[in-house]
PDB file of C-alpha atoms and ligand atoms in Angstrom:
ATOM      1  CA  MET A   1      -0.187   0.017   0.022  1.00 93.00           C
ATOM      2  CA  THR A   2       1.166   3.502  -0.692  1.00 97.00           C
ATOM      3  CA  ALA A   3       0.806   6.231   1.918  1.00 98.00           C
ATOM      4  CA  VAL A   4       1.237   9.017  -0.510  1.00 98.00           C
ATOM      5  CA  GLU A   5       1.653   8.938  -4.419  1.00 98.00           C
ATOM      6  CA  ALA A   6       2.405  12.056  -6.512  1.00 98.00           C
ATOM      7  CA  THR A   7       2.711  12.189 -10.095  1.00 98.00           C
ATOM      8  CA  GLY A   8       3.520  15.069 -12.542  1.00 98.00           C
ATOM      9  CA  LEU A   9       3.470  17.733  -9.667  1.00 98.00           C
ATOM     10  CA  ARG A  10       4.208  21.118 -11.081  1.00 98.00           C
ATOM     11  CA  TYR A  11       3.778  24.274  -9.184  1.00 98.00           C
ATOM     12  CA  ALA A  12       4.689  27.844 -10.118  1.00 98.00           C
ATOM     13  CA  TYR A  13       4.458  30.753  -7.361  1.00 98.00           C
ATOM     14  CA  PRO A  14       2.278  33.749  -8.526  1.00 97.00           C
ATOM     15  CA  ASP A  15       5.558  35.732  -9.591  1.00 98.00           C
ATOM     16  CA  GLY A  16       6.244  33.040 -12.026  1.00 97.00           C
ATOM     17  CA  THR A  17       8.743  31.273  -9.978  1.00 97.00           C
ATOM     18  CA  LEU A  18       8.629  27.546 -11.089  1.00 98.00           C
ATOM     19  CA  ALA A  19       9.355  25.711  -7.778  1.00 98.00           C
ATOM     20  CA  VAL A  20       8.224  22.163  -8.672  1.00 98.00           C
ATOM     21  CA  ASP A  21       8.747  21.081 -12.386  1.00 98.00           C
ATOM     22  CA  GLY A  22       7.235  17.721 -12.943  1.00 97.00           C
ATOM     23  CA  ILE A  23       7.866  15.651  -9.824  1.00 98.00           C
ATOM     24  CA  ASP A  24       6.979  11.836  -9.133  1.00 98.00           C
ATOM     25  CA  VAL A  25       6.988  10.703  -5.646  1.00 98.00           C
ATOM     26  CA  THR A  26       6.010   7.680  -4.250  1.00 98.00           C
ATOM     27  CA  VAL A  27       6.032   6.933  -0.576  1.00 98.00           C
ATOM     28  CA  ASP A  28       5.024   3.178   0.803  1.00 98.00           C
ATOM     29  CA  ASP A  29       3.130   2.642   3.919  1.00 98.00           C
ATOM     30  CA  GLY A  30       5.692   2.798   7.020  1.00 97.00           C
ATOM     31  CA  GLU A  31       8.565   4.057   4.521  1.00 98.00           C
ATOM     32  CA  ARG A  32      10.887   6.517   5.571  1.00 98.00           C
ATOM     33  CA  VAL A  33      11.863   8.876   2.799  1.00 98.00           C
ATOM     34  CA  ALA A  34      14.072  12.213   2.562  1.00 98.00           C
ATOM     35  CA  LEU A  35      13.745  14.942  -0.102  1.00 98.00           C
ATOM     36  CA  LEU A  36      17.132  16.037  -0.286  1.00 98.00           C
ATOM     37  CA  GLY A  37      18.396  18.905  -2.324  1.00 98.00           C
ATOM     38  CA  PRO A  38      20.117  22.409  -2.234  1.00 98.00           C
ATOM     39  CA  ASN A  39      18.106  25.591  -0.852  1.00 98.00           C
ATOM     40  CA  GLY A  40      15.799  26.638  -3.298  1.00 97.00           C
ATOM     41  CA  ALA A  41      15.351  23.293  -4.899  1.00 98.00           C
ATOM     42  CA  GLY A  42      11.845  22.963  -4.094  1.00 98.00           C
ATOM     43  CA  LYS A  43      11.759  20.904  -1.206  1.00 98.00           C
ATOM     44  CA  SER A  44       9.198  23.009   1.130  1.00 97.00           C
ATOM     45  CA  THR A  45       7.078  23.629  -1.792  1.00 98.00           C
ATOM     46  CA  LEU A  46       7.068  20.069  -2.781  1.00 98.00           C
ATOM     47  CA  LEU A  47       5.995  19.165   0.994  1.00 97.00           C
ATOM     48  CA  GLN A  48       3.268  21.681   0.961  1.00 97.00           C
ATOM     49  CA  LEU A  49       1.833  19.931  -2.202  1.00 98.00           C
ATOM     50  CA  LEU A  50       2.107  16.391  -0.801  1.00 98.00           C
ATOM     51  CA  GLY A  51       0.262  17.400   2.384  1.00 97.00           C
ATOM     52  CA  GLY A  52      -2.649  19.080   0.382  1.00 96.00           C
ATOM     53  CA  LEU A  53      -1.723  22.625   1.802  1.00 95.00           C
ATOM     54  CA  VAL A  54      -0.964  23.988  -1.544  1.00 96.00           C
ATOM     55  CA  GLU A  55      -2.950  23.103  -4.778  1.00 97.00           C
ATOM     56  CA  PRO A  56      -0.616  21.929  -7.749  1.00 98.00           C
ATOM     57  CA  ASP A  57      -0.996  23.640 -11.122  1.00 98.00           C
ATOM     58  CA  ASP A  58      -0.562  20.064 -12.615  1.00 98.00           C
ATOM     59  CA  GLY A  59      -0.439  16.524 -11.236  1.00 98.00           C
ATOM     60  CA  THR A  60      -2.177  14.740  -8.626  1.00 98.00           C
ATOM     61  CA  VAL A  61      -1.493  13.604  -4.917  1.00 98.00           C
ATOM     62  CA  ARG A  62      -3.339  10.364  -3.811  1.00 98.00           C
ATOM     63  CA  TYR A  63      -3.487   9.346  -0.234  1.00 98.00           C
ATOM     64  CA  PHE A  64      -3.305   5.677   1.077  1.00 98.00           C
ATOM     65  CA  GLY A  65      -4.445   4.345  -2.533  1.00 97.00           C
ATOM     66  CA  GLU A  66      -7.550   5.918  -1.751  1.00 95.00           C
ATOM     67  CA  THR A  67      -8.468   9.252  -2.478  1.00 97.00           C
ATOM     68  CA  THR A  68      -6.868  12.724  -3.788  1.00 97.00           C
ATOM     69  CA  ASP A  69      -8.899  15.020  -1.583  1.00 97.00           C
ATOM     70  CA  ALA A  70      -6.529  16.035   1.542  1.00 96.00           C
ATOM     71  CA  ASP A  71      -9.289  17.128   3.511  1.00 94.00           C
ATOM     72  CA  ALA A  72     -10.430  13.582   3.573  1.00 95.00           C
ATOM     73  CA  VAL A  73      -7.375  12.756   5.453  1.00 96.00           C
ATOM     74  CA  ARG A  74      -6.822  15.585   7.497  1.00 93.00           C
ATOM     75  CA  ASP A  75      -7.073  13.036  10.562  1.00 93.00           C
ATOM     76  CA  ARG A  76      -4.140  10.856   9.101  1.00 97.00           C
ATOM     77  CA  VAL A  77      -1.702  13.199   7.526  1.00 97.00           C
ATOM     78  CA  SER A  78       0.149  15.867   9.154  1.00 96.00           C
ATOM     79  CA  VAL A  79       2.486  18.523   7.741  1.00 95.00           C
ATOM     80  CA  LEU A  80       5.142  20.438   9.654  1.00 95.00           C
ATOM     81  CA  THR A  81       6.079  23.483   7.725  1.00 93.00           C
ATOM     82  CA  GLN A  82       8.973  25.491   7.787  1.00 90.00           C
ATOM     83  CA  ASP A  83       7.213  28.324   9.366  1.00 86.00           C
ATOM     84  CA  PRO A  84       6.388  27.662  13.302  1.00 79.00           C
ATOM     85  CA  ALA A  85       3.554  30.451  13.039  1.00 82.00           C
ATOM     86  CA  ASP A  86       1.589  27.993  10.919  1.00 84.00           C
ATOM     87  CA  TYR A  87       1.119  26.046  14.209  1.00 81.00           C
ATOM     88  CA  LEU A  88       1.544  28.528  16.899  1.00 86.00           C
ATOM     89  CA  PHE A  89      -0.999  31.180  17.120  1.00 87.00           C
ATOM     90  CA  ASN A  90      -2.779  30.295  20.246  1.00 92.00           C
ATOM     91  CA  PRO A  91      -2.536  32.393  23.599  1.00 95.00           C
ATOM     92  CA  THR A  92      -0.304  29.532  24.883  1.00 96.00           C
ATOM     93  CA  VAL A  93       1.744  26.677  23.767  1.00 96.00           C
ATOM     94  CA  ARG A  94      -0.733  24.089  25.619  1.00 97.00           C
ATOM     95  CA  GLU A  95      -3.544  25.531  23.582  1.00 96.00           C
ATOM     96  CA  ASP A  96      -1.606  25.397  20.445  1.00 95.00           C
ATOM     97  CA  LEU A  97      -0.995  21.516  21.016  1.00 96.00           C
ATOM     98  CA  ALA A  98      -4.585  20.903  21.636  1.00 96.00           C
ATOM     99  CA  TYR A  99      -5.682  22.821  18.494  1.00 95.00           C
ATOM    100  CA  GLY A 100      -5.164  19.873  15.900  1.00 93.00           C
ATOM    101  CA  PRO A 101      -6.874  17.206  18.005  1.00 95.00           C
ATOM    102  CA  ALA A 102      -9.612  19.471  19.173  1.00 93.00           C
ATOM    103  CA  GLN A 103     -10.554  19.861  15.639  1.00 92.00           C
ATOM    104  CA  LEU A 104     -10.610  16.288  15.073  1.00 92.00           C
ATOM    105  CA  ASP A 105     -13.121  15.911  18.081  1.00 93.00           C
ATOM    106  CA  VAL A 106     -10.423  13.864  20.080  1.00 95.00           C
ATOM    107  CA  PRO A 107     -11.607  13.690  23.710  1.00 96.00           C
ATOM    108  CA  ARG A 108     -10.429  16.262  26.184  1.00 95.00           C
ATOM    109  CA  GLU A 109      -8.764  13.978  28.353  1.00 97.00           C
ATOM    110  CA  GLU A 110      -7.026  12.267  25.495  1.00 97.00           C
ATOM    111  CA  VAL A 111      -5.605  15.613  23.900  1.00 97.00           C
ATOM    112  CA  ASP A 112      -4.105  16.200  27.620  1.00 97.00           C
ATOM    113  CA  ARG A 113      -2.733  12.713  27.873  1.00 97.00           C
ATOM    114  CA  ARG A 114      -0.994  13.236  24.467  1.00 97.00           C
ATOM    115  CA  ILE A 115       0.197  16.893  25.498  1.00 97.00           C
ATOM    116  CA  GLU A 116       1.684  15.537  28.607  1.00 96.00           C
ATOM    117  CA  ARG A 117       3.469  12.873  26.767  1.00 96.00           C
ATOM    118  CA  LEU A 118       4.809  15.191  23.905  1.00 96.00           C
ATOM    119  CA  ALA A 119       5.797  17.636  26.385  1.00 96.00           C
ATOM    120  CA  ASP A 120       7.928  15.182  28.326  1.00 94.00           C
ATOM    121  CA  ARG A 121       9.577  13.778  25.027  1.00 93.00           C
ATOM    122  CA  LEU A 122      10.311  17.440  23.402  1.00 94.00           C
ATOM    123  CA  ASP A 123      11.382  19.054  26.597  1.00 92.00           C
ATOM    124  CA  LEU A 124       8.246  21.443  26.589  1.00 95.00           C
ATOM    125  CA  ASP A 125       7.263  21.007  30.119  1.00 94.00           C
ATOM    126  CA  GLY A 126       7.951  24.372  31.435  1.00 95.00           C
ATOM    127  CA  LEU A 127       6.605  26.134  28.503  1.00 96.00           C
ATOM    128  CA  LEU A 128       3.391  24.788  27.891  1.00 97.00           C
ATOM    129  CA  SER A 129       1.896  27.976  29.734  1.00 97.00           C
ATOM    130  CA  LYS A 130       3.806  30.298  27.902  1.00 96.00           C
ATOM    131  CA  PRO A 131       2.643  32.504  24.624  1.00 95.00           C
ATOM    132  CA  PRO A 132       4.611  30.817  21.776  1.00 94.00           C
ATOM    133  CA  PHE A 133       5.694  34.164  20.360  1.00 92.00           C
ATOM    134  CA  ARG A 134       7.809  34.077  23.495  1.00 93.00           C
ATOM    135  CA  LEU A 135       9.628  31.053  22.635  1.00 93.00           C
ATOM    136  CA  SER A 136      13.020  30.859  21.162  1.00 92.00           C
ATOM    137  CA  GLY A 137      13.731  29.609  17.604  1.00 90.00           C
ATOM    138  CA  GLY A 138      14.633  26.050  18.592  1.00 91.00           C
ATOM    139  CA  GLU A 139      11.627  26.111  21.150  1.00 93.00           C
ATOM    140  CA  GLN A 140       9.136  27.092  18.689  1.00 93.00           C
ATOM    141  CA  ARG A 141      10.481  24.294  16.290  1.00 92.00           C
ATOM    142  CA  ARG A 142       9.735  21.655  19.095  1.00 94.00           C
ATOM    143  CA  ALA A 143       6.720  22.990  19.732  1.00 95.00           C
ATOM    144  CA  ALA A 144       5.509  23.258  16.364  1.00 94.00           C
ATOM    145  CA  LEU A 145       6.582  19.432  16.112  1.00 95.00           C
ATOM    146  CA  ALA A 146       4.683  18.457  18.859  1.00 96.00           C
ATOM    147  CA  SER A 147       1.654  20.232  17.652  1.00 95.00           C
ATOM    148  CA  ALA A 148       1.892  18.152  14.093  1.00 95.00           C
ATOM    149  CA  LEU A 149       2.248  15.181  16.212  1.00 96.00           C
ATOM    150  CA  ALA A 150      -0.652  15.633  18.474  1.00 96.00           C
ATOM    151  CA  VAL A 151      -2.960  14.214  16.022  1.00 95.00           C
ATOM    152  CA  GLU A 152      -1.219  10.862  15.688  1.00 96.00           C
ATOM    153  CA  PRO A 153      -1.097  10.676  11.913  1.00 97.00           C
ATOM    154  CA  ASP A 154      -0.311   7.750   9.832  1.00 98.00           C
ATOM    155  CA  LEU A 155       1.818   9.892   7.367  1.00 98.00           C
ATOM    156  CA  LEU A 156       4.006  12.618   8.630  1.00 98.00           C
ATOM    157  CA  LEU A 157       5.502  15.001   6.381  1.00 98.00           C
ATOM    158  CA  LEU A 158       8.247  17.183   8.111  1.00 97.00           C
ATOM    159  CA  ASP A 159      10.289  20.124   6.689  1.00 97.00           C
ATOM    160  CA  GLU A 160      13.602  20.349   8.493  1.00 95.00           C
ATOM    161  CA  PRO A 161      12.411  18.968  11.718  1.00 94.00           C
ATOM    162  CA  VAL A 162      15.716  19.522  13.607  1.00 94.00           C
ATOM    163  CA  SER A 163      16.896  22.812  11.954  1.00 90.00           C
ATOM    164  CA  ASN A 164      17.645  25.301  14.841  1.00 87.00           C
ATOM    165  CA  VAL A 165      17.414  22.322  17.502  1.00 91.00           C
ATOM    166  CA  ASP A 166      20.397  21.922  19.836  1.00 92.00           C
ATOM    167  CA  ALA A 167      22.153  18.446  20.110  1.00 93.00           C
ATOM    168  CA  ALA A 168      20.445  16.950  22.869  1.00 92.00           C
ATOM    169  CA  ASN A 169      17.030  18.017  21.689  1.00 90.00           C
ATOM    170  CA  ARG A 170      17.797  16.745  18.233  1.00 93.00           C
ATOM    171  CA  GLU A 171      18.500  13.426  19.330  1.00 93.00           C
ATOM    172  CA  ALA A 172      15.363  13.502  21.630  1.00 91.00           C
ATOM    173  CA  VAL A 173      13.334  14.448  18.375  1.00 93.00           C
ATOM    174  CA  LEU A 174      15.242  11.816  16.078  1.00 96.00           C
ATOM    175  CA  ALA A 175      14.403   9.153  18.913  1.00 94.00           C
ATOM    176  CA  LEU A 176      10.911  10.131  18.733  1.00 94.00           C
ATOM    177  CA  LEU A 177      10.669   9.619  14.986  1.00 96.00           C
ATOM    178  CA  ASP A 178      12.457   6.238  15.276  1.00 97.00           C
ATOM    179  CA  GLU A 179       9.588   4.993  17.654  1.00 95.00           C
ATOM    180  CA  LEU A 180       6.777   6.518  15.258  1.00 95.00           C
ATOM    181  CA  ALA A 181       8.458   4.444  12.292  1.00 97.00           C
ATOM    182  CA  ALA A 182       8.763   1.518  14.439  1.00 97.00           C
ATOM    183  CA  GLU A 183       4.877   1.948  15.158  1.00 96.00           C
ATOM    184  CA  GLY A 184       4.587   1.924  11.527  1.00 97.00           C
ATOM    185  CA  VAL A 185       3.961   5.859  10.707  1.00 98.00           C
ATOM    186  CA  THR A 186       4.929   6.762   7.270  1.00 98.00           C
ATOM    187  CA  LEU A 187       7.775   9.486   7.599  1.00 98.00           C
ATOM    188  CA  VAL A 188       8.930  12.124   4.905  1.00 98.00           C
ATOM    189  CA  VAL A 189      11.498  14.407   5.716  1.00 98.00           C
ATOM    190  CA  SER A 190      12.674  17.293   3.942  1.00 98.00           C
ATOM    191  CA  THR A 191      16.389  18.560   4.363  1.00 98.00           C
ATOM    192  CA  PRO A 192      19.447  20.144   2.397  1.00 98.00           C
ATOM    193  CA  ASP A 193      21.557  18.339   5.083  1.00 97.00           C
ATOM    194  CA  THR A 194      23.220  15.017   4.064  1.00 98.00           C
ATOM    195  CA  GLU A 195      24.550  14.348   7.433  1.00 97.00           C
ATOM    196  CA  LEU A 196      20.850  14.132   8.927  1.00 97.00           C
ATOM    197  CA  VAL A 197      19.564  11.845   5.929  1.00 98.00           C
ATOM    198  CA  PRO A 198      20.861   8.304   7.367  1.00 97.00           C
ATOM    199  CA  ARG A 199      19.294   9.131  10.500  1.00 97.00           C
ATOM    200  CA  VAL A 200      15.699   9.702   9.207  1.00 98.00           C
ATOM    201  CA  ALA A 201      15.354   8.028   5.975  1.00 98.00           C
ATOM    202  CA  ASP A 202      15.892   4.485   4.166  1.00 98.00           C
ATOM    203  CA  ARG A 203      15.331   6.088   0.739  1.00 98.00           C
ATOM    204  CA  VAL A 204      16.030   9.190  -0.727  1.00 98.00           C
ATOM    205  CA  SER A 205      14.526  11.401  -3.474  1.00 98.00           C
ATOM    206  CA  LEU A 206      17.114  13.872  -4.663  1.00 98.00           C
ATOM    207  CA  LEU A 207      16.230  17.424  -5.831  1.00 98.00           C
ATOM    208  CA  ALA A 208      18.002  19.635  -8.204  1.00 97.00           C
ATOM    209  CA  ALA A 209      18.392  23.263  -7.909  1.00 97.00           C
ATOM    210  CA  ASP A 210      15.562  23.560 -10.967  1.00 96.00           C
ATOM    211  CA  GLY A 211      12.861  21.714  -9.120  1.00 97.00           C
ATOM    212  CA  THR A 212      13.244  18.500 -10.394  1.00 98.00           C
ATOM    213  CA  VAL A 213      13.906  14.932  -9.006  1.00 98.00           C
ATOM    214  CA  VAL A 214      17.417  13.875 -10.367  1.00 98.00           C
ATOM    215  CA  ALA A 215      18.076  10.708  -8.612  1.00 98.00           C
ATOM    216  CA  GLU A 216      15.686   8.135  -6.317  1.00 97.00           C
ATOM    217  CA  GLY A 217      17.535   5.351  -4.332  1.00 98.00           C
ATOM    218  CA  SER A 218      18.618   4.081  -1.147  1.00 98.00           C
ATOM    219  CA  THR A 219      19.994   6.246   1.324  1.00 98.00           C
ATOM    220  CA  ARG A 220      23.394   4.397   0.809  1.00 96.00           C
ATOM    221  CA  GLU A 221      23.384   4.734  -3.024  1.00 96.00           C
ATOM    222  CA  VAL A 222      22.422   8.508  -2.861  1.00 98.00           C
ATOM    223  CA  LEU A 223      24.994   9.394  -0.117  1.00 97.00           C
ATOM    224  CA  THR A 224      27.972   7.373  -1.299  1.00 96.00           C
ATOM    225  CA  ASP A 225      27.717   8.945  -4.893  1.00 96.00           C
ATOM    226  CA  ALA A 226      29.863  12.120  -4.358  1.00 96.00           C
ATOM    227  CA  ASP A 227      29.459  12.988  -8.178  1.00 97.00           C
ATOM    228  CA  LEU A 228      25.532  12.983  -8.234  1.00 98.00           C
ATOM    229  CA  LEU A 229      25.664  15.135  -4.884  1.00 98.00           C
ATOM    230  CA  ARG A 230      27.947  17.667  -6.590  1.00 97.00           C
ATOM    231  CA  ALA A 231      25.644  18.057  -9.418  1.00 97.00           C
ATOM    232  CA  CYS A 232      23.345  19.336  -6.853  1.00 97.00           C
ATOM    233  CA  ASP A 233      25.723  21.481  -4.741  1.00 97.00           C
ATOM    234  CA  LEU A 234      25.599  18.711  -1.830  1.00 98.00           C
ATOM    235  CA  ARG A 235      28.365  16.681  -0.409  1.00 97.00           C
ATOM    236  CA  PRO A 236      28.353  13.118   1.033  1.00 97.00           C
ATOM    237  CA  PRO A 237      28.232  12.958   4.829  1.00 97.00           C
ATOM    238  CA  GLN A 238      31.791  13.704   6.436  1.00 96.00           C
ATOM    239  CA  VAL A 239      32.123  10.327   7.729  1.00 95.00           C
ATOM    240  CA  VAL A 240      31.239   8.931   4.080  1.00 96.00           C
ATOM    241  CA  ARG A 241      34.088  11.360   2.746  1.00 95.00           C
ATOM    242  CA  LEU A 242      36.424  10.034   5.542  1.00 93.00           C
ATOM    243  CA  PHE A 243      35.844   6.157   4.790  1.00 91.00           C
ATOM    244  CA  ALA A 244      35.266   6.727   1.126  1.00 86.00           C
ATOM    245  CA  ASP A 245      37.716   4.103  -0.131  1.00 82.00           C
ATOM    246  CA  ARG A 246      36.743   1.494   2.388  1.00 83.00           C
ATOM    247  CA  GLU A 247      34.217  -1.478   1.332  1.00 82.00           C
ATOM    248  CA  ASP A 248      30.682  -1.120   3.104  1.00 86.00           C
ATOM    249  CA  VAL A 249      31.227   2.695   4.006  1.00 93.00           C
ATOM    250  CA  PRO A 250      29.644   3.739   7.121  1.00 94.00           C
ATOM    251  CA  LEU A 251      27.002   6.145   6.825  1.00 95.00           C
ATOM    252  CA  THR A 252      27.134   7.556  10.352  1.00 93.00           C
ATOM    253  CA  VAL A 253      29.415   8.262  12.867  1.00 91.00           C
ATOM    254  CA  ASP A 254      28.073   5.635  15.253  1.00 91.00           C
ATOM    255  CA  GLU A 255      28.158   3.056  12.352  1.00 91.00           C
ATOM    256  CA  ALA A 256      31.820   4.035  11.986  1.00 91.00           C
ATOM    257  CA  ALA A 257      32.305   3.729  15.680  1.00 91.00           C
ATOM    258  CA  GLU A 258      31.189   0.075  15.750  1.00 88.00           C
ATOM    259  CA  ARG A 259      33.327  -1.011  12.861  1.00 83.00           C
ATOM    260  CA  LEU A 260      36.641   0.661  14.574  1.00 82.00           C
ATOM    261  CA  ASP A 261      35.637  -1.223  17.817  1.00 76.00           C
TER     262      ASP A 261
HETATM  263  N1  ATP B 301       6.264  32.681  -1.914  1.00 75.51           N
HETATM  264  C1  ATP B 301       7.037  32.841  -3.038  1.00 75.51           C
HETATM  265  N2  ATP B 301       7.076  33.269  -3.825  1.00 75.51           N
HETATM  266  C2  ATP B 301       7.838  33.271  -4.923  1.00 75.51           C
HETATM  267  N3  ATP B 301       8.750  32.383  -4.928  1.00 75.51           N
HETATM  268  C3  ATP B 301       8.924  31.486  -4.056  1.00 75.51           C
HETATM  269  C4  ATP B 301       7.824  31.601  -2.822  1.00 75.51           C
HETATM  270  N4  ATP B 301       8.569  30.523  -1.867  1.00 75.51           N
HETATM  271  C5  ATP B 301       9.532  30.083  -2.565  1.00 75.51           C
HETATM  272  N5  ATP B 301      10.024  30.577  -3.780  1.00 75.51           N
HETATM  273  C6  ATP B 301      10.794  30.044  -4.764  1.00 75.51           C
HETATM  274  O1  ATP B 301      10.540  28.819  -5.180  1.00 75.51           O
HETATM  275  C7  ATP B 301      11.817  27.962  -5.014  1.00 75.51           C
HETATM  276  C8  ATP B 301      11.623  26.699  -4.365  1.00 75.51           C
HETATM  277  O2  ATP B 301      11.566  27.221  -2.856  1.00 75.51           O
HETATM  278  P1  ATP B 301      11.469  26.255  -1.635  1.00 75.51           P
HETATM  279  O3  ATP B 301      11.196  27.058  -0.359  1.00 75.51           O
HETATM  280  O4  ATP B 301      10.374  25.058  -2.051  1.00 75.51           O
HETATM  281  O5  ATP B 301      12.815  25.525  -1.588  1.00 75.51           O
HETATM  282  P2  ATP B 301      13.627  24.579  -0.396  1.00 75.51           P
HETATM  283  O6  ATP B 301      14.202  23.514  -1.298  1.00 75.51           O
HETATM  284  O7  ATP B 301      12.686  24.334   0.578  1.00 75.51           O
HETATM  285  O8  ATP B 301      14.899  25.359  -0.101  1.00 75.51           O
HETATM  286  P3  ATP B 301      15.419  25.755   1.651  1.00 75.51           P
HETATM  287  O9  ATP B 301      16.387  24.548   1.457  1.00 75.51           O
HETATM  288  O10 ATP B 301      15.979  26.869   1.295  1.00 75.51           O
HETATM  289  O11 ATP B 301      14.277  25.524   2.569  1.00 75.51           O
HETATM  290  C9  ATP B 301      12.965  28.692  -4.848  1.00 75.51           C
HETATM  291  O12 ATP B 301      13.316  29.378  -6.206  1.00 75.51           O
HETATM  292  C10 ATP B 301      12.259  30.061  -4.211  1.00 75.51           C
HETATM  293  O13 ATP B 301      12.887  31.329  -4.387  1.00 75.51           O
HETATM  294 MG1   MG B 302      12.750  24.635   2.351  1.00 75.51          MG
END
């Protein structure tokens, strides 16, 4: 079963900028896929198209092999955009986290239970009663992610989920994404950061600056192809460059450390 299947997506902004130029993406149920590309490649635009937040000029997006109506799957699909203001607009962070599930008629006690659990996991405990605009950038990022997770989606589309997030919280976010993936949640993560990709994805769609997908493959295939990445103004992760001449190159520092033991 597919979680989301997009064909022939094309989108130009009102000023004429062609941001997404004929992109196909298929993500199966339970997969972890990265949309990797340089700044301006169209990743955020593509993610918004996949999430049904923006209507494509051409092409279709089908959810769960069932429907092309994004509104019909609002309870199953969550999108974290790059702008925290899309999620944080209530008087307090707690109300922001409650907003999505409340819209879906989740009972109050269940909403509270989700908020407590997410606040605990994403280090938001002391921040729930604050106005969201008084949070730091990284805190806003975590609060926005918590808000996207509070609806407990089957398909989670995340635009740079750990940009601006410190090391400890980054690990907390990534551990939470690992758990969601283990529970069967489908994850699509956009990022320009090749270092992040092995932590969040098994498969990669590589976008070039012109808003097209230039390659698709396993995380290993894409991240070890230095020429392919260079053509998109990207570089392999540092550890891949360090061990480039070895067989079975490690993709993360943890993998490298295991091999050095
Ligand atoms: N509101 C807008 N109006 C006009 N052009 C836009 C708008 N938003 C984005 N663009 C343009 O569309 C293209 C794709 O932008 P997009 O934000 O999707 O890129 P991205 O891959 O997410 O980049 P980044 O890594 O910097 O987040 C860029 O050329 C950008 O300048
Ligand atoms: Mg972006």
